[in-house]
Every structure is written in structure tokens, then in C-alpha cells.
Tab-separated table of C-alpha atoms in Angstrom:
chain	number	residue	atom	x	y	z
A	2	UNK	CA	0.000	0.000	0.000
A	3	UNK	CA	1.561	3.313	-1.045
A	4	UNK	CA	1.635	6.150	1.672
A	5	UNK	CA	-0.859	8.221	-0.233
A	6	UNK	CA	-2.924	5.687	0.418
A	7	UNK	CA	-2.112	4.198	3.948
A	8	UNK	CA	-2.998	7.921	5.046
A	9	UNK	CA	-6.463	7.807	3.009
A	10	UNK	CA	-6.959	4.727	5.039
A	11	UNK	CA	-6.278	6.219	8.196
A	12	UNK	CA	-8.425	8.971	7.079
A	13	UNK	CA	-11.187	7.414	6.129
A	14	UNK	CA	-11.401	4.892	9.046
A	15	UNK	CA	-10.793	7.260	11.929
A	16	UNK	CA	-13.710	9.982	10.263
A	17	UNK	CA	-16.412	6.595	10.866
A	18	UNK	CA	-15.687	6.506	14.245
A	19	UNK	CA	-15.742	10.389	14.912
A	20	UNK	CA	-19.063	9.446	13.611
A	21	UNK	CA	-19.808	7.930	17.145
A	22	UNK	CA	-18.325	10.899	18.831
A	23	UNK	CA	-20.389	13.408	16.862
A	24	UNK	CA	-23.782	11.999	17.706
A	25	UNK	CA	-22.473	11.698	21.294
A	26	UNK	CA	-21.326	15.253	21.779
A	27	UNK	CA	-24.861	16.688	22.970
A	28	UNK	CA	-26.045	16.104	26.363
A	29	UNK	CA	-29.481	15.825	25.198
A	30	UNK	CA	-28.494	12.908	23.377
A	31	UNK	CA	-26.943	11.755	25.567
A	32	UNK	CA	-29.399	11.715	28.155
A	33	UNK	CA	-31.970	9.892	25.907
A	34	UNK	CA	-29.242	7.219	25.610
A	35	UNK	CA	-29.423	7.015	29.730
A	36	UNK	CA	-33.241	6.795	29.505
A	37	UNK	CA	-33.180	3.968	26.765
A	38	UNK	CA	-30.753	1.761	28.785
A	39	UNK	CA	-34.282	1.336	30.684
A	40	UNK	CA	-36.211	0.302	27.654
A	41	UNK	CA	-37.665	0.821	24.293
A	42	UNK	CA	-39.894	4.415	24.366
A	43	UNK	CA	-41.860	6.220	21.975
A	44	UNK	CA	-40.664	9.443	20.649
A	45	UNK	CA	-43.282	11.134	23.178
A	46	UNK	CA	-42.258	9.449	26.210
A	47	UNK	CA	-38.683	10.457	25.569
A	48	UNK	CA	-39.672	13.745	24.519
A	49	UNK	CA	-42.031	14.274	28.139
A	50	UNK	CA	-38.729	12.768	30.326
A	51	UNK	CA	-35.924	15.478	28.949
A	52	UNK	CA	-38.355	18.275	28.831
A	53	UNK	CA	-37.871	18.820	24.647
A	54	UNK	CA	-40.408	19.524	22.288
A	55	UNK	CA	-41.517	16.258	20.451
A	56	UNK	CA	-39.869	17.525	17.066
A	57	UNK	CA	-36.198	18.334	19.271
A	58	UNK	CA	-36.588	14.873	20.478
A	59	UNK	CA	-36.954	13.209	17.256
A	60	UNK	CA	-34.284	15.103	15.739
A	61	UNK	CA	-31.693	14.033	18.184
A	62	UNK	CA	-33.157	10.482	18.080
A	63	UNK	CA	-32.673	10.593	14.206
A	64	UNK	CA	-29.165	11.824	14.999
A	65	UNK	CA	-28.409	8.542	16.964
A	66	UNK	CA	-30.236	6.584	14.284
A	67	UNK	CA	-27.862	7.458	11.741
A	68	UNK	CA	-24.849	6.667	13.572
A	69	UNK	CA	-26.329	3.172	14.635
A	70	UNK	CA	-26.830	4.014	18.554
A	71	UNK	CA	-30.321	3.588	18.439
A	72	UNK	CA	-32.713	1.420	16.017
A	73	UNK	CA	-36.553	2.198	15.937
A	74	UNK	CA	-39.578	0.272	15.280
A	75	UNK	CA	-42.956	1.380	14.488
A	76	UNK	CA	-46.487	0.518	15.544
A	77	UNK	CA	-49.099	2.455	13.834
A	78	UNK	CA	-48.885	6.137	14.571
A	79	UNK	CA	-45.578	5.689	17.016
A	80	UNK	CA	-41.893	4.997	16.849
A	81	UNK	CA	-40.386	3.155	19.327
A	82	UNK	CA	-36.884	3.635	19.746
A	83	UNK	CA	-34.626	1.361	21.828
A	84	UNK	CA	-30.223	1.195	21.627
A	85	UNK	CA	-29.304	-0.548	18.688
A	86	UNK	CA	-27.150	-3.385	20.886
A	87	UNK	CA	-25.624	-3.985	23.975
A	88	UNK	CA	-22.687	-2.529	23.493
A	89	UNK	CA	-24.197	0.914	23.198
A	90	UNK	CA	-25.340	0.608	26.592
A	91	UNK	CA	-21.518	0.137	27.648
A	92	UNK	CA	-20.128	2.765	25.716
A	93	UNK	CA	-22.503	5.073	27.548
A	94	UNK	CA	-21.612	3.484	30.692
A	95	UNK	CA	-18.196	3.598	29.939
A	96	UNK	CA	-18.175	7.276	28.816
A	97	UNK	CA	-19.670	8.532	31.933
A	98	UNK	CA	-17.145	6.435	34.411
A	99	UNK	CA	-14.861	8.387	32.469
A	100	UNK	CA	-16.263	11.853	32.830
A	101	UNK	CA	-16.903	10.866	36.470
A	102	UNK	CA	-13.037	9.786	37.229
A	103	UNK	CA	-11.796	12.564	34.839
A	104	UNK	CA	-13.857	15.628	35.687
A	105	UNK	CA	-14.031	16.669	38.864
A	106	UNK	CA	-16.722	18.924	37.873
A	107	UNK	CA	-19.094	15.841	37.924
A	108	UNK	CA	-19.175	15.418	41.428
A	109	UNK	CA	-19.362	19.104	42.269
A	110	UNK	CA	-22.441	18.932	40.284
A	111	UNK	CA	-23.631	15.899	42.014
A	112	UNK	CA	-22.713	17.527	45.423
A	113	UNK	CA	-24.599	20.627	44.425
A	114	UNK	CA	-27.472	19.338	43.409
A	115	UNK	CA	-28.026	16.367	45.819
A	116	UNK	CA	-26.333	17.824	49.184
A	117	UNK	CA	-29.271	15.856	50.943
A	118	UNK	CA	-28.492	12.353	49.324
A	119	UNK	CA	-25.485	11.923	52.126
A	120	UNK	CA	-27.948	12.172	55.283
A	121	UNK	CA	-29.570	8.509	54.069
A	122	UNK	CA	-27.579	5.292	54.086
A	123	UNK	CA	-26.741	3.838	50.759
A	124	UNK	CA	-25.996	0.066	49.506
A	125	UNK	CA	-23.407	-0.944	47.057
A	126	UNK	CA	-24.519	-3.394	44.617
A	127	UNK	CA	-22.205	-6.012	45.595
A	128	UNK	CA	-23.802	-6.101	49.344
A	129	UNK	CA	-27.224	-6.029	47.530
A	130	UNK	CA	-26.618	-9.328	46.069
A	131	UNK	CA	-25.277	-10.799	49.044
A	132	UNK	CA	-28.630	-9.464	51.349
A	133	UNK	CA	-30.998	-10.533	48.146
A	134	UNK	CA	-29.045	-14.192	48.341
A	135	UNK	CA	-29.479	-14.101	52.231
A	136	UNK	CA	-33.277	-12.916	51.161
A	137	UNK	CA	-32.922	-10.442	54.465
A	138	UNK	CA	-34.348	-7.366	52.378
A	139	UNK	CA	-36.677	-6.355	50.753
A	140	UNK	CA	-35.862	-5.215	47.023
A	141	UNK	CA	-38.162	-2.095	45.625
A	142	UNK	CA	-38.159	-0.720	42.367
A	143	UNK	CA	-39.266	2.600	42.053
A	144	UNK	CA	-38.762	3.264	38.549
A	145	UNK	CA	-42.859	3.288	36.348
A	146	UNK	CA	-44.169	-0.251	36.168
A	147	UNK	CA	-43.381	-0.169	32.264
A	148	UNK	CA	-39.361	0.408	32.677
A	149	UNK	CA	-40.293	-2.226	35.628
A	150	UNK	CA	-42.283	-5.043	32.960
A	151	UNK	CA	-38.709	-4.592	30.610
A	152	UNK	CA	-36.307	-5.703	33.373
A	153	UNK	CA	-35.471	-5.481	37.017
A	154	UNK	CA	-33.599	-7.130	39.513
A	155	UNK	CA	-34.054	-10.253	41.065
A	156	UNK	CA	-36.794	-10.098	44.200
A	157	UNK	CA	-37.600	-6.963	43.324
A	158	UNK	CA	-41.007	-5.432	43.622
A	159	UNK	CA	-42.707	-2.836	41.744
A	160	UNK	CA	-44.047	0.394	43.395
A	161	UNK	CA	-43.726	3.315	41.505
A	162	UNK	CA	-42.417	6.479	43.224
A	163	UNK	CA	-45.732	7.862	41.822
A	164	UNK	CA	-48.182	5.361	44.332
A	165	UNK	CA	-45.463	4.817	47.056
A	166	UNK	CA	-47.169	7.367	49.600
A	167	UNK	CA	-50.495	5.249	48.893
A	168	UNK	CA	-48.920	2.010	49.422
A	169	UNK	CA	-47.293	2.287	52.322
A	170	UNK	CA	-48.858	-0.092	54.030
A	171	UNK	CA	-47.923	-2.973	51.361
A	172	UNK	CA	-44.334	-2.720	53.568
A	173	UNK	CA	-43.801	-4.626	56.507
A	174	UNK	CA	-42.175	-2.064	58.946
A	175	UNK	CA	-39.884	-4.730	60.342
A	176	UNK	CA	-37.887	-5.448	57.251
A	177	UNK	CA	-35.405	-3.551	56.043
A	178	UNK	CA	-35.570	-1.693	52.495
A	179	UNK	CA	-33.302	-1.447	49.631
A	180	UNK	CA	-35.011	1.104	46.703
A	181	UNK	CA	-33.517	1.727	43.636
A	182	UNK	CA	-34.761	3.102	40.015
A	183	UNK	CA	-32.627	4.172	36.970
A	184	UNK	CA	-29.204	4.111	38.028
A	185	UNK	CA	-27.017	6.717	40.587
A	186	UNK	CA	-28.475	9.744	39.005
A	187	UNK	CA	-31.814	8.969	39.343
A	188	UNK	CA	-34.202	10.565	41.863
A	189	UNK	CA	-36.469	7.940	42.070
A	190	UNK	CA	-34.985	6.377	44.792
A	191	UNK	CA	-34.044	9.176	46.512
A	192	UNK	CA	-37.620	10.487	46.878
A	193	UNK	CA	-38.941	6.583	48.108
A	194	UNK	CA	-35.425	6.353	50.575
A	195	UNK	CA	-36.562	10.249	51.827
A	196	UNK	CA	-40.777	9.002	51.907
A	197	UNK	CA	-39.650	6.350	53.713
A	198	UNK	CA	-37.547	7.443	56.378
A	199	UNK	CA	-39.690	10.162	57.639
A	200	UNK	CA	-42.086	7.054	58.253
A	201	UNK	CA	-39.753	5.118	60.191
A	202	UNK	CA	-38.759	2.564	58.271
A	203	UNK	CA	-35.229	1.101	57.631
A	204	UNK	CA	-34.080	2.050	54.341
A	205	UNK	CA	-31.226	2.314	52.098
A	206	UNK	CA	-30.537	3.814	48.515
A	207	UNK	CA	-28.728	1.407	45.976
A	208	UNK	CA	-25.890	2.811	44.014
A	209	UNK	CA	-26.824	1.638	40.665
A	210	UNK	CA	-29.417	0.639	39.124
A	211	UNK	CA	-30.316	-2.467	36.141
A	212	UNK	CA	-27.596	-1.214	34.068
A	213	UNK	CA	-24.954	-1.025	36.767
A	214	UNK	CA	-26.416	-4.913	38.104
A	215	UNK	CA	-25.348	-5.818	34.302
A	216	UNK	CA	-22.292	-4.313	34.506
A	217	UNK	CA	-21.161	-6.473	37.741
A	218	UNK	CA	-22.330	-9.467	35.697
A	219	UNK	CA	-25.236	-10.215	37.835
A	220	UNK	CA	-28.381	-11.381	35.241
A	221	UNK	CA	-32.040	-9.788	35.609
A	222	UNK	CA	-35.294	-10.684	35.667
A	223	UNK	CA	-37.802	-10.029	33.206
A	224	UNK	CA	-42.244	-10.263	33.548
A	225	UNK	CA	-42.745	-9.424	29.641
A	226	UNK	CA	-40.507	-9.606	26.439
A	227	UNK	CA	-39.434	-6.286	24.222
């Protein structure tokens, strides 16, 4: 190969995977990549969670589309978008490990923003599994029953942050609680761990949620197919 051509190669090559980088490099984007590590969701779902218009959402989706992070089916009058493979789900996760051990501005953010978190106990995930093994806790998802129906972890019981005020009396007050919902920038959880407390139960925050539990290489549970 002559060098004219080794650096069209290199050219070439290296301007697909800026592709990637491109469709990454809006935080709108990528925060509709965080929201479809829960699940397929219609354009209007996605658009209602990050607060765009349904025509901002669709653009960015169709952004993602074209660089193969996302694939989309449709279902008479809706699109349902979902990330194209698995290993979309841990670049994001890999890309934000990196932002959080990189930029210290993350966790000044995080600090900012959720000062109150650090007044509630939190679980790791690895101590989850042990307690859910032990079957000394009891496991609730807080996330909507949809994200819930997709996938969730093992033992774990669905009570949407939505109904949890209503259905307090579903929880035994003698057993301690582990709540979790989209992963550790989620509020979810926070709210049900804060609900909670003030009624005097035992209760702790997970540090993750279903994507994390993946990422340890601990399998989840599933009610319907998507």
C-alpha cells in the first residue's frame, strides 16, 4: 500500500468513528441514551422525560439513528426507539465512568445538586446481592411499572415512586428496604429512601441501578418480552 494511500486509510477509518463521537457530543443525546438503557420508548415518552419539544426529540433520536446508537420500530402512529445493541449501553456506561473519574466537575455537580443524598444510608450493589441471596431485604423498584415489565432485579417489587405514599402499608415495617430506580443519578430512589424514612422505616438507597447490576455481571429478571 503506497503512503498516499495508507494515510487515506487512516483517514477514512478514523472519520467513521468520529461518527460515534459526533452523535455523542450533545447532552441531550446523551441523556436519551441514559433513559433507553431502561427500555424501548416512543418518541413522546422520551420527549415528556428530557423536557424537549416532540420535534427536538426526534431530531436528536434521528441523529443517533444514523450513527447506529439507536434502532426504531414502528407501531401504527408511534416509533419506538430502543439502543441498537448492547454494546451501546456500555459505551454510555463507559463514557460517563470516564467523565466521572476525569472531571471533577461531575461530582461538584452531584454535590450541588443532591447535598441531601449523604444524610440517608446507601448500599453498594455487591452487598445487595449478598442481602438478596441471604433474602434479608426487601428489594423495591421505584422506577414506572413499564421500565419495571422490561427488566429489574431479582426479588424486586414494583411500586412506583408515583403510588409509594399510597402504598405504604404494602411494607412490613420490620424489614429492612433497599429502593432503587434508573441508576445513581436517578431521583427515584431518593424520593422513596426520603418518603420512607420520615415514616420510620429502615431504608437504604442502591448505588446503581439495572444497568450497573449488568455491569457487575449479575443477570435480571424479566415479567414481559421487548
Amino acid at each position: 500500500m503506497e503512503l498516499s494511500q495508507k494515510r487515506q486509510f487512516k483517514d477514512a477509518l478514523y472519520e467513521q468513528f468520529a461518527r460515534i463521537s459526533r452523535a455523542l457530543a450533545n447532552p441531550h443525546r446523551l441523556e436519551l441514551l441514559d433513559l433507553l438503557t431502561q427500555g424501548e420508548r416512543t418518541v413522546e415518552d422520551l420527549a415528556n422525560e428530557t423536557a424537549l419539544s416532540i420535534a427536538n426529540a426526534s431530531q436528536h433520536l434521528q441523529t443517533l439513528r444514523a450513527a447506529q446508537l439507536v434502532s426504531v420500530r414502528r407501531e401504527g402512529l408511534y416509533a419506538y426507539y430502543r439502543l441498537a445493541n448492547a454494546s451501546v449501553q456500555a459505551l454510555w456506561l463507559s463514557l460517563r465512568q470516564v467523565g466521572e473519574s476525569q472531571l471533577a466537575d461531575v461530582q461538584a455537580v452531584v454535590q450541588h445538586f443532591l447535598a441531601d443524598r449523604s444524610q440517608y444510608q446507601s448500599i453498594s450493589i455487591s452487598d445487595l446481592y449478598q442481602r438478596i441471596e441471604q433474602q434479608d431485604v426487601v428489594l423495591l423498584d421505584v422506577r414506572p411499572s413499564n421500565e419495571f415489565a422490561v427488566a429489574h432485579l431479582p426479588q424486586a417489587r414494583s411500586i412506583p415512586i408515583t403510588e409509594l405514599s399510597q402504598r405504604l402499608a404494602e411494607l412490613a415495617p420490620d424489614q429492612p428496604i433497599v429502593a432503587y430506580c434508573r441508576g445513581p443519578y436517578c431521583l427515584f430512589a431518593d424520593e422513596a429512601v426520603a418518603t420512607l424514612s420520615q415514616r420510620g422505616f429502615e431504608v437504604y438507597r442502591l448505588d446503581g441501578g439495572i444497568v450497573e447490576w449488568q455491569a457487575h455481571g449479575f443477570a435480571l429478571a424479566q415479567e414481559t418480552a421487548k
